Coordinates of C-alpha atoms in Angstrom, one line a residue:
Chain J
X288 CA 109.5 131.1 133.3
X289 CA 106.8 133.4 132.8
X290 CA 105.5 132.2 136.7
X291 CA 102.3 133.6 138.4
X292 CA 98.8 134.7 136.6
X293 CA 99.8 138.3 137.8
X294 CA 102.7 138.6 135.7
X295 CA 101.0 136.5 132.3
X296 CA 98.0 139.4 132.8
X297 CA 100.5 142.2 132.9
X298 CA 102.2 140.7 129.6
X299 CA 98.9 140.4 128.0
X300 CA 98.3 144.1 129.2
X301 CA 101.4 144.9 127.3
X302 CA 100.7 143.2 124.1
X303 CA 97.0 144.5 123.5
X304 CA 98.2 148.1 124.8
X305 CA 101.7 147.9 121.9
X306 CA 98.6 146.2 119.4
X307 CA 96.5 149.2 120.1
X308 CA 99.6 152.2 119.7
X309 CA 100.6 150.4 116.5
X310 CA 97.1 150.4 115.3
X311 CA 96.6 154.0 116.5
X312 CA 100.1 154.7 114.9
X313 CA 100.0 153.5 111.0
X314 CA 97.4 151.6 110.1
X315 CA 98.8 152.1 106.7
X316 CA 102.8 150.4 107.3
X317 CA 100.9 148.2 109.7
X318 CA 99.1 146.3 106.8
X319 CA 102.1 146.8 104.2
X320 CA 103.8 144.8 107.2
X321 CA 101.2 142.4 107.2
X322 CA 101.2 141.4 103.1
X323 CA 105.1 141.7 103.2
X324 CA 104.7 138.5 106.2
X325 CA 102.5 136.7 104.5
X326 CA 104.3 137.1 100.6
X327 CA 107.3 136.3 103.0
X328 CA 106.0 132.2 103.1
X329 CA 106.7 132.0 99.4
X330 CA 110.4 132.7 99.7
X331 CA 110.1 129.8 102.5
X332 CA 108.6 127.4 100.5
X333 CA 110.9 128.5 97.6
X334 CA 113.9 127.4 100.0
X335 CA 111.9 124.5 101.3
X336 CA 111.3 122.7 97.9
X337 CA 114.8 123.6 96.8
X338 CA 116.5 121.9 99.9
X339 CA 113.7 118.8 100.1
X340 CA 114.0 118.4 96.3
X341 CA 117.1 117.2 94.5
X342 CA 117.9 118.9 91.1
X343 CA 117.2 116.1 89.1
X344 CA 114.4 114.9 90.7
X345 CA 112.0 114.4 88.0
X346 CA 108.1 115.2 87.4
X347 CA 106.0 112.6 86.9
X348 CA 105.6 111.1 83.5
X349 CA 102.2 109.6 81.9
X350 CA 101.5 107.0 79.6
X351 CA 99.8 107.5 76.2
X352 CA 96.2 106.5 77.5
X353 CA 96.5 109.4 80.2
X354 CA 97.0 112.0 77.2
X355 CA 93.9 114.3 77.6
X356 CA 91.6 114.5 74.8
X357 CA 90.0 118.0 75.8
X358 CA 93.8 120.2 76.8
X359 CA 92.0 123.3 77.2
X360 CA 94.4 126.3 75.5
X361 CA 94.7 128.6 78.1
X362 CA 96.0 132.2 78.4
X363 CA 96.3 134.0 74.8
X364 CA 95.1 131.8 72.4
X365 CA 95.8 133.8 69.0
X366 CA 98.1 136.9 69.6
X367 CA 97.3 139.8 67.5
X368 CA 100.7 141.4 67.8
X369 CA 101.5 142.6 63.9
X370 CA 105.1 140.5 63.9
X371 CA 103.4 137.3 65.7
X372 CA 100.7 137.5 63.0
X373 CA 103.0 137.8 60.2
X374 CA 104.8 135.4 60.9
X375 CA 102.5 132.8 61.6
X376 CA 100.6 133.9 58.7
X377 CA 104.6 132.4 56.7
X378 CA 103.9 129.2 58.7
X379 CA 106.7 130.4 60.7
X380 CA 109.4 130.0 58.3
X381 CA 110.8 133.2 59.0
X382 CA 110.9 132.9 62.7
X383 CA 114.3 132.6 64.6
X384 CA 114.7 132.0 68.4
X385 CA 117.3 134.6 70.2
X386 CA 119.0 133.8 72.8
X387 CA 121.4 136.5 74.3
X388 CA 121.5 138.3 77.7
X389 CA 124.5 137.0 79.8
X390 CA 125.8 134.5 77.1
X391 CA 129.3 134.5 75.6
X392 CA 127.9 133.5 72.2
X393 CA 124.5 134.7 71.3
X394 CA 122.4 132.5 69.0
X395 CA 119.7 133.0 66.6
X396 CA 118.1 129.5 65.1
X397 CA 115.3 128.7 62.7
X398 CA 113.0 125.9 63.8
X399 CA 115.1 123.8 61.3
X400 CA 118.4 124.6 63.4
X401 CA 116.5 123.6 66.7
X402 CA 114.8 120.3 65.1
X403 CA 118.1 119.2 64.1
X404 CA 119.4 119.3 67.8
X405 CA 118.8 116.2 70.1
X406 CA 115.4 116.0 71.2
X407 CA 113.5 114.6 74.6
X408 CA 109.8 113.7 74.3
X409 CA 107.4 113.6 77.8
X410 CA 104.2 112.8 79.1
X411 CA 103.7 115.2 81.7
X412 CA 100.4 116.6 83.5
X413 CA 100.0 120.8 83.4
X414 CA 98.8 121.9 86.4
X415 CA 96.8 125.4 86.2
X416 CA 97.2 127.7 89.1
X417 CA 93.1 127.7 88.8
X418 CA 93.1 124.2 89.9
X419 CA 92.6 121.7 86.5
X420 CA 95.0 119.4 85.1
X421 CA 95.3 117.8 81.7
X422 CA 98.2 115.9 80.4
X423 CA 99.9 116.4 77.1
X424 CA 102.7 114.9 75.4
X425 CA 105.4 117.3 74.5
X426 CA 108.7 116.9 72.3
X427 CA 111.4 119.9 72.1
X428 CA 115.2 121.1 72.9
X429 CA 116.5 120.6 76.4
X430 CA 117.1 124.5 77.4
X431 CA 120.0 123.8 78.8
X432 CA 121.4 122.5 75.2
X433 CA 121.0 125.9 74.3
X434 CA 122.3 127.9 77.2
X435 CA 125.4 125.3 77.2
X436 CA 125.7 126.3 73.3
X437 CA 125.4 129.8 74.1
X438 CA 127.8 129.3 77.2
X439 CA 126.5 131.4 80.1
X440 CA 128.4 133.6 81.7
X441 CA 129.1 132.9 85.1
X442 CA 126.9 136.4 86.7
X443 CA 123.8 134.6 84.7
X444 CA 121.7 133.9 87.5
X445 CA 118.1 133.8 85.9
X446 CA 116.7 132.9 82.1
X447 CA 113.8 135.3 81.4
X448 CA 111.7 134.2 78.3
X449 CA 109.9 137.2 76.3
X450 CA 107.0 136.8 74.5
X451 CA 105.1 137.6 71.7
X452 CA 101.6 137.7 72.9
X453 CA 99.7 140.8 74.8
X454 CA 97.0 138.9 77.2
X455 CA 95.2 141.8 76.4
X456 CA 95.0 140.6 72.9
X457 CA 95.8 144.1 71.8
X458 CA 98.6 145.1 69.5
X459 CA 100.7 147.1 72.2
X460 CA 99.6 145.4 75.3
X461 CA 101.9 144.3 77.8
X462 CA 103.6 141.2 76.3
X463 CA 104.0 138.0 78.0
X464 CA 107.1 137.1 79.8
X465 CA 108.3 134.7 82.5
X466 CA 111.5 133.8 84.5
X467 CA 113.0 130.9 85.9
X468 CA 116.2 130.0 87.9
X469 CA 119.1 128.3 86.9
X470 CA 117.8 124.8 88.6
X471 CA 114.9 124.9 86.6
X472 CA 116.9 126.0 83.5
X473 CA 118.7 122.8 83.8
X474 CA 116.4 120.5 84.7
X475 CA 116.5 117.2 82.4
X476 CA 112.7 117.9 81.7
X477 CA 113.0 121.5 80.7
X478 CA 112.1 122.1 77.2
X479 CA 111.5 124.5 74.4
X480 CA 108.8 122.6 72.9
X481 CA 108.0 122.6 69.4
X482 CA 105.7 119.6 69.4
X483 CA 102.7 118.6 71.4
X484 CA 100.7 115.0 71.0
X485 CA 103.0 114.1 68.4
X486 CA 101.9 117.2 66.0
X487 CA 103.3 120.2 65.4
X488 CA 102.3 122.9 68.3
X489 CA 99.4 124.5 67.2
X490 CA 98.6 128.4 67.5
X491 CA 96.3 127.8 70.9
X492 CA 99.1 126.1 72.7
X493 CA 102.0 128.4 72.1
X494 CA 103.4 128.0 68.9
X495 CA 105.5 127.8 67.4
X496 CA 107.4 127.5 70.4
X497 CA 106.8 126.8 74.2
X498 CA 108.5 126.4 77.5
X499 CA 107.9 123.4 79.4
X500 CA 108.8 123.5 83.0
X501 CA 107.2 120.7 84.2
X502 CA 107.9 120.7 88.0
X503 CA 106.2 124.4 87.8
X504 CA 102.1 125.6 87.5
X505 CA 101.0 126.3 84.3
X506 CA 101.6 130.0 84.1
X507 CA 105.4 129.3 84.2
X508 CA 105.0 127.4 81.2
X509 CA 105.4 130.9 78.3
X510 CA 103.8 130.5 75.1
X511 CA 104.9 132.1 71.7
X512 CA 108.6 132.6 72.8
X513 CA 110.3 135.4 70.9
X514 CA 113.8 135.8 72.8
X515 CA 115.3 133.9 75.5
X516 CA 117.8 136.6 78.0
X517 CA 120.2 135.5 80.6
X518 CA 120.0 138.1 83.6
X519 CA 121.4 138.4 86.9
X520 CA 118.7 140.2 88.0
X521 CA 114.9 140.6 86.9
X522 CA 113.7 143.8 89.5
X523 CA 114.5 145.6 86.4
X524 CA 112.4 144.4 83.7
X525 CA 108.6 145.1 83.0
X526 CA 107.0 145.1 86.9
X527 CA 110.2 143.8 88.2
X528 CA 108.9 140.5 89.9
X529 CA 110.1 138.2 86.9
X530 CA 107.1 137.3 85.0
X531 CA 103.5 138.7 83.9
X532 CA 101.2 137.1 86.4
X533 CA 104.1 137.7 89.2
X534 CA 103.8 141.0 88.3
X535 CA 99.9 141.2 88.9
X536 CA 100.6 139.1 92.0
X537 CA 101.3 135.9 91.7
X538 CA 104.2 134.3 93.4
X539 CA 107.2 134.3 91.1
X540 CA 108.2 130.5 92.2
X541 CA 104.9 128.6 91.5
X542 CA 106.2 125.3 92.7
X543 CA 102.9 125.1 94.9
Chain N
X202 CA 94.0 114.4 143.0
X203 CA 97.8 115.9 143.2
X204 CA 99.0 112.3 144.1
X205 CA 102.3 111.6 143.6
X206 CA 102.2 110.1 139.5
X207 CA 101.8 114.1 138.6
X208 CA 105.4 114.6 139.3
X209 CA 106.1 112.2 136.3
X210 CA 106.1 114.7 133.2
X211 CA 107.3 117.7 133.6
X212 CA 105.0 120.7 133.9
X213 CA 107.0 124.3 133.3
X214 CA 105.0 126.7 133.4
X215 CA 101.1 126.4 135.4
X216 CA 99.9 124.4 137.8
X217 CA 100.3 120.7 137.2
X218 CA 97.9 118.7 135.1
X219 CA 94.7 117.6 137.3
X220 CA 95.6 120.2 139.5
X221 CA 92.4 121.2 141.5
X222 CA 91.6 123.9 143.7
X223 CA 87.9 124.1 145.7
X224 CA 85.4 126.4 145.2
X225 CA 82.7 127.8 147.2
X226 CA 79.6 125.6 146.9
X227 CA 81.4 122.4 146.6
X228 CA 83.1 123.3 143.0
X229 CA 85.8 122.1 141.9
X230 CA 88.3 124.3 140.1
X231 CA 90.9 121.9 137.6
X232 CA 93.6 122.7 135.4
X233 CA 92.8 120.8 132.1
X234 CA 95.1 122.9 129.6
X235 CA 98.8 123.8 130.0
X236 CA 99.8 127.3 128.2
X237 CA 101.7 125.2 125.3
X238 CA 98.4 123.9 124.4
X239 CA 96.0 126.6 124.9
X240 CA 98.7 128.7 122.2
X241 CA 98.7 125.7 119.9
X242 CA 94.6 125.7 120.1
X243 CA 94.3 129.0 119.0
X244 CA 96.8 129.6 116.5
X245 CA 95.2 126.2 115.4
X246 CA 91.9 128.1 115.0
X247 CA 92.8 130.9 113.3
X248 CA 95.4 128.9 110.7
X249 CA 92.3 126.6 110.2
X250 CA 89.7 129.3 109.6
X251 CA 92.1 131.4 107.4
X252 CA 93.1 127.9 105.5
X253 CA 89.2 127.2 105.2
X254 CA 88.2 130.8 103.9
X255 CA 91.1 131.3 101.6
X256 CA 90.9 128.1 100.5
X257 CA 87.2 128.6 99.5
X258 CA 88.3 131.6 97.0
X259 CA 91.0 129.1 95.4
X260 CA 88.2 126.6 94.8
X261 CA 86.3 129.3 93.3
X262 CA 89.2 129.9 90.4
X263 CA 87.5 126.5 88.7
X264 CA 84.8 125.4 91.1
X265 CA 84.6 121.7 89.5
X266 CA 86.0 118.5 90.7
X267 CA 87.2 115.3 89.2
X268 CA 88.7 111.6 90.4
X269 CA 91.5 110.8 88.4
X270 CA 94.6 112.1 87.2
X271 CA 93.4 114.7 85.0
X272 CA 90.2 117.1 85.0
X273 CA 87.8 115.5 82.5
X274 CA 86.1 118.5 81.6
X275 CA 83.1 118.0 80.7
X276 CA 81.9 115.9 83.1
X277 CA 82.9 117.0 87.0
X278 CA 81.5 114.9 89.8
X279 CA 80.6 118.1 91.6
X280 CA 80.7 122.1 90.7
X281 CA 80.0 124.1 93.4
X282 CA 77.7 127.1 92.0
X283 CA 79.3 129.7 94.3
X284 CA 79.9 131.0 97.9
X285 CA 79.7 134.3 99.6
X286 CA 82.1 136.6 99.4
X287 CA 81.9 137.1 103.6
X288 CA 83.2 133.2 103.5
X289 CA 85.9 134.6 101.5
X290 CA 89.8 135.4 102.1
X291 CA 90.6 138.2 100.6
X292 CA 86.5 139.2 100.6
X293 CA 85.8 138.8 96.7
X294 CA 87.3 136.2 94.4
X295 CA 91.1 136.9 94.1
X296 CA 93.4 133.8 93.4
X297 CA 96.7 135.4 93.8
X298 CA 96.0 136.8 97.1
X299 CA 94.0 133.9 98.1
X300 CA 97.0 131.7 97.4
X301 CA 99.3 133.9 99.5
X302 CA 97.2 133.9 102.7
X303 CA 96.5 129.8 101.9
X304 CA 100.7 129.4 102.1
X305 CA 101.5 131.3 104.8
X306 CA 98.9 129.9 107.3
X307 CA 99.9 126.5 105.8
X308 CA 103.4 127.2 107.0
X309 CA 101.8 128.6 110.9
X310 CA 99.4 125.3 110.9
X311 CA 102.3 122.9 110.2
X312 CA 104.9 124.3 112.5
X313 CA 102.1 124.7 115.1
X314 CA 100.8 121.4 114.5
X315 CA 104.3 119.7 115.0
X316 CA 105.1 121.4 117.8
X317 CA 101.6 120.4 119.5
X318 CA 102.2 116.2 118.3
X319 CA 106.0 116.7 119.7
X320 CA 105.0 118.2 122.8
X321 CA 101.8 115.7 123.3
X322 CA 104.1 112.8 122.9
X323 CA 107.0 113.8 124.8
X324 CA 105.0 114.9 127.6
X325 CA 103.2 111.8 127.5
X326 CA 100.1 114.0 127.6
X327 CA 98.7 112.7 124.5
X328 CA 98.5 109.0 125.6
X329 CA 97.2 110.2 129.2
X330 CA 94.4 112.3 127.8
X331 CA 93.0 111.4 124.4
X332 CA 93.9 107.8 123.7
X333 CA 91.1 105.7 124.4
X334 CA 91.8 102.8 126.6
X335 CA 90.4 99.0 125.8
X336 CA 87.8 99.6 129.0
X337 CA 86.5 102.6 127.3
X338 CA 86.4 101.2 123.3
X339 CA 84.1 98.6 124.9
X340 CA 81.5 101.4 125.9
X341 CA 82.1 103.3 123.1
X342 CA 78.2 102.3 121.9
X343 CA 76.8 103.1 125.0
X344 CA 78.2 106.6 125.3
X345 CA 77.2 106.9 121.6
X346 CA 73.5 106.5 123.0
X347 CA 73.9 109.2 125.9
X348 CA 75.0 111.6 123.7
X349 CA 72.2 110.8 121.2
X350 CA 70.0 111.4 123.7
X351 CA 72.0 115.0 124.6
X352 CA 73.0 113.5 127.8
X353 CA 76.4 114.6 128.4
X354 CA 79.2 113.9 131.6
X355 CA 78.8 116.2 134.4
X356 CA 80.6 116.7 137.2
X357 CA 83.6 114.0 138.0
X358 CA 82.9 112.0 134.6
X359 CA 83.8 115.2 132.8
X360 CA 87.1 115.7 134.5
X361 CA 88.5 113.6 131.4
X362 CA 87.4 113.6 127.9
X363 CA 84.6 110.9 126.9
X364 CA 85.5 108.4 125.0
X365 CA 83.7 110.0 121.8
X366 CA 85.6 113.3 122.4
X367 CA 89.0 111.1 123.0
X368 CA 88.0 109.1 119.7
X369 CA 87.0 112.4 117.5
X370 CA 89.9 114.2 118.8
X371 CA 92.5 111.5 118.0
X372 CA 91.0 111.1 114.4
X373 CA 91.2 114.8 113.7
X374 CA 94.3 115.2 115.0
X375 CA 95.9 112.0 113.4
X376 CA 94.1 111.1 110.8
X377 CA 92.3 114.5 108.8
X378 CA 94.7 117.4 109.6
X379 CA 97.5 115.5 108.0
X380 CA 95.4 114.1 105.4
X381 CA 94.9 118.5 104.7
X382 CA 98.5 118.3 104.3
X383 CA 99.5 115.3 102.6
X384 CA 96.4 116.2 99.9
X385 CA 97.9 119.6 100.0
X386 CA 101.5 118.6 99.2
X387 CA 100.3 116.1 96.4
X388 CA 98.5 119.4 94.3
X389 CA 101.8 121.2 94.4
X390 CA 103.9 120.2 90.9
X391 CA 107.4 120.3 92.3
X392 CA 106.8 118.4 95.8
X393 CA 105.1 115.7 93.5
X394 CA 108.8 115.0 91.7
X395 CA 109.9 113.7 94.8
X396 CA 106.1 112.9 96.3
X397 CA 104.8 110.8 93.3
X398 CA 104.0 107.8 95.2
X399 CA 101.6 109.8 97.3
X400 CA 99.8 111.1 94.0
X401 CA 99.8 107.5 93.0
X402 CA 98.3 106.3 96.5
X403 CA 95.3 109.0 96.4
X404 CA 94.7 107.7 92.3
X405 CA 96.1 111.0 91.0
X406 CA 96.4 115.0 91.1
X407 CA 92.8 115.4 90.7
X408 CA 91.7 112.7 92.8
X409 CA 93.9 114.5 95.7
X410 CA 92.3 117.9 94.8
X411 CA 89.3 115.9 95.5
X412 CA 90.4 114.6 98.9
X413 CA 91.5 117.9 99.8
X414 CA 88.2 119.6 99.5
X415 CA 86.3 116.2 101.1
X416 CA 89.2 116.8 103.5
X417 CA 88.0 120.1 104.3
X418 CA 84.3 119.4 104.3
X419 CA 85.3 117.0 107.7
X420 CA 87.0 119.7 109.4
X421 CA 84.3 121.9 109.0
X422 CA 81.8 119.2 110.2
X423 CA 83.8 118.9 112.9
X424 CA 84.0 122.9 113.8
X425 CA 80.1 123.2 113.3
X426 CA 79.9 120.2 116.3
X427 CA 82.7 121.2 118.4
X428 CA 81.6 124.8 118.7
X429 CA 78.2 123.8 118.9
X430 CA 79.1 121.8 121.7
X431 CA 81.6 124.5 123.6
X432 CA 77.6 126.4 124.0
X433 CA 75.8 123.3 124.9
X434 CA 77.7 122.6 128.0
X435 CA 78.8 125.4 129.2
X436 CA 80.2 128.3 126.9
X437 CA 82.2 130.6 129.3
X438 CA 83.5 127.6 131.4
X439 CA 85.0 125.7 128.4
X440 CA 86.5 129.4 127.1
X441 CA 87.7 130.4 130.1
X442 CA 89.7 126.8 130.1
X443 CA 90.8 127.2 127.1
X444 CA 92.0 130.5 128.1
X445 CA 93.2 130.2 131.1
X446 CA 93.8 126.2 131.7
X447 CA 91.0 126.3 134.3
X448 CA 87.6 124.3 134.3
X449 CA 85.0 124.4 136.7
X450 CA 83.5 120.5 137.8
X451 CA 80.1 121.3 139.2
X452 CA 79.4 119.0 142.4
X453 CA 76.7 116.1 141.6
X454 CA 74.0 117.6 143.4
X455 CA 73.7 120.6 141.6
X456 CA 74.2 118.9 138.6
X457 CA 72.0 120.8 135.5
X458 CA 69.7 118.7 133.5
X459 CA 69.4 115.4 135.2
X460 CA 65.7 115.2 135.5
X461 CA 65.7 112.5 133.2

């Protein structure tokens, strides 16, 4: 096609001289090109996992022996936000999960209420974007009990979960919050978990109540859950990339 | 040397493989690469370098590594203390950024990489030029000894690849690029709900982190020779073939080095 040497060196000539005017032109949009290119490989792999990965397809599960003995807390560890602190400080008897956004029924249930619905226990290994893994055993609500007893409404496209914890461990700082899509919301191994090696989640690990996402890195996985929101859209909460370390640059799907 | 068996695979842009042309002073000018290849090499090297570099600031986000399943934290079988931030993508440690460039040129090295193993196989080019036949196995130690002794093919001999090239490049190509990816894959927690018999294979998630880094530790083994090499015997006739396809044979009499 492209035939003699002459005409591949006159195409060369063309490249480096349009390489060199763009350069010259905006180094500036040049390089905001460049990063949006490369963030554009997450959106690939996004579609890549969903389409290689059925819905159901489940994480790997552990037996007992595998539990880690040394599940390093991660993240906040104690918040110090005033209405964290007191109600931690009531043994969390006051505490009540909201879950509203996009529902037709908003709910609002004490650990009691979410104990008494049906329960799914796992072995599953945490990956940490940093690299480690430990395994823990986790028992909680299916999320998508909830969101079924809530009844989404059908514009619902994402399930943000705010926090209560500042990773600034200040009183005001930005607090925690994550987002995950509707497939993940569903998934079979998707809980709220409100106990972890057959104990009661303790303060380090989230409680008194976690998200476990388990096909997802660690950072997916929200501590210290306040509220639960369905949205149709995320671009307009807190940085508007649909969690805390997505806003600080991290890829919002983190199944890689 | 353009005898009739050229015509065979199909050759769509360049001269045909083996194609010579003479040069003053009895030099032979012959087309080693076609363009297909000479792209794939070099968006190889950069998705390589960038996948080494940026790879080396995600290690450095929990520089330990275990066998096993899970990180046993207190003891790793090897922390790496720390690396300069010149071998570094973005320069200074930055995970989220690190992880971005890591994806993306995982995405260029895969698609480049199958494109190179369909192309090699459908052209036949692959089995012609770096699959070692029986003949050559049998003087695989022999060649080993030459090259100990920095004696390398000149002239007609290096018209094809040694058997030691033809056996390193196979094994890089077939065996520890895809073990990058397959390694690669295992570490990622969604791939691994549909991947789990790979995790089980490699003994675990850790135990693949491991592999991955070992992995890695090959390929740059294998740069530090091969461009080491690319100086030894010639440096601006093996870039200008892997530039422009072309490779100058030098005639036997004028043949460099071979006092001994």
């Amino acid at each position: 096609m492209s035939g003699t040497p002459m005409n591949r060196r006159s195409w060369l000539g063309r490249v480096l001289a349009t390489a060199g005017v763009m350069a010259l032109a905006g180094c500036q949009r040049a390089s905001d090109a460049g990063a949006n290119l490369l963030v554009s490989a997450e959106a690939l792999t996004r579609r890549a996992q969903r389409l290689l990965i059925p819905r159901e397809a489940l994480a790997p599960e552990y037996d007992v022996s595998e539990i880690s003995p040394d599940f390093k807390p991660n993240g906040s560890i104690s918040p110090a936000a005033a209405d964290y602190v007191a109600l931690r400080d009531a043994g969390f008897a006051d505490y009540r999960l909201e879950v509203g956004g996009l529902v037709e029924r908003p709910l609002s249930l004490s650990l009691a209420e979410l104990r008494a619905r049906p329960s799914r226990t796992q072995i599953t290994k945490h990956d940490c974007v940093e690299g480690w893994t430990a395994i823990g055993q986790w028992t909680g609500v299916r999320l998508e009990t909830l969101l079924d007893e809530a009844g989404l409404k059908p514009e619902a496209r994402y399930i943000v979960f705010h926090c209560f914890d500042a990773l600034t461990q200040t009183e005001d700082g930005p607090r925690y919050y994550e987002s995950i899509d509707l497939v993940d919301a569903r998934h079979p191994q998707t809980l709220l978990a409100y106990d972890m090696n057959r104990e009661v989640l303790g303060v380090p690990h989230g409680a008194p109540l976690r998200l476990r996402v388990e096909r997802q890195l660690g950072y997916k996985q929200a501590k210290y859950i306040r509220r639960i929101e369905a949205v149709e859209r995320f671009d307009d909460i807190e940085g508007g990339h649909g969690g805390y370390w997505p806003d600080r640059g991290y890829a919002w799907y983190a199944g890689i | 040397m353009s005898d009739g068996t050229l015509e065979a695979f199909p050759v769509e842009d360049g001269p045909p493989d083996h194609a010579d042309r003479p040069l003053p002073g009895g030099r032979t000018d012959t087309y080693r690469h076609p363009p297909l290849v000479r792209i794939n090499h070099w968006l190889n090297v950069t998705a390589v370098v960038v996948l080494l570099m940026s790879g080396a600031n995600i290690l450095l986000a929990h520089p330990h590594l275990y066998w096993g399943v899970r990180s046993t934290f207190a003891d790793p079988w090897l922390s790496i203390p720390t690396i300069p931030d010149w071998l570094l993508i973005p320069q200074g440690r930055n995970l989220a950024e690190a992880r971005t460039w890591h994806f993306f040129f995982a995405w260029v090295f895969v698609i480049n990489g199958l494109i190179y193993l369909a192309y090699g196989f459908a052209s036949k080019r692959f089995g012609r030029r770096l699959w070692p036949t029986t003949d050559e196995l049998k003087g695989t130690w022999a060649s080993v000894k030459e090259h100990a002794r920095f004696h390398f093919p000149k002239d007609e001999e290096a018209r094809t690849y040694n058997v030691i090239q033809k056996l390193t490049y196979v094994t890089i190509i077939l065996v520890v690029l895809p073990m990058m990816l397959i390694t690669g894959l295992s570490m990622s927690p969604g791939f691994n709900a549909v991947g789990g018999f790979l995790l089980d294979i490699m003994g675990g998630r850790q135990s693949a982190r491991t592999l991955h880094f070992l992995s890695a530790g090959l390929i740059m083994g294998f740069i530090v020779v091969h461009v080491f090499l690319v100086f030894w015997t010639g440096f601006l006739n093996n870039m200008r073939a892997m530039i422009t396809g072309w490779f100058v044979l030098e005639p036997s009499d004028h043949t460099k080095g071979d006092a001994a």
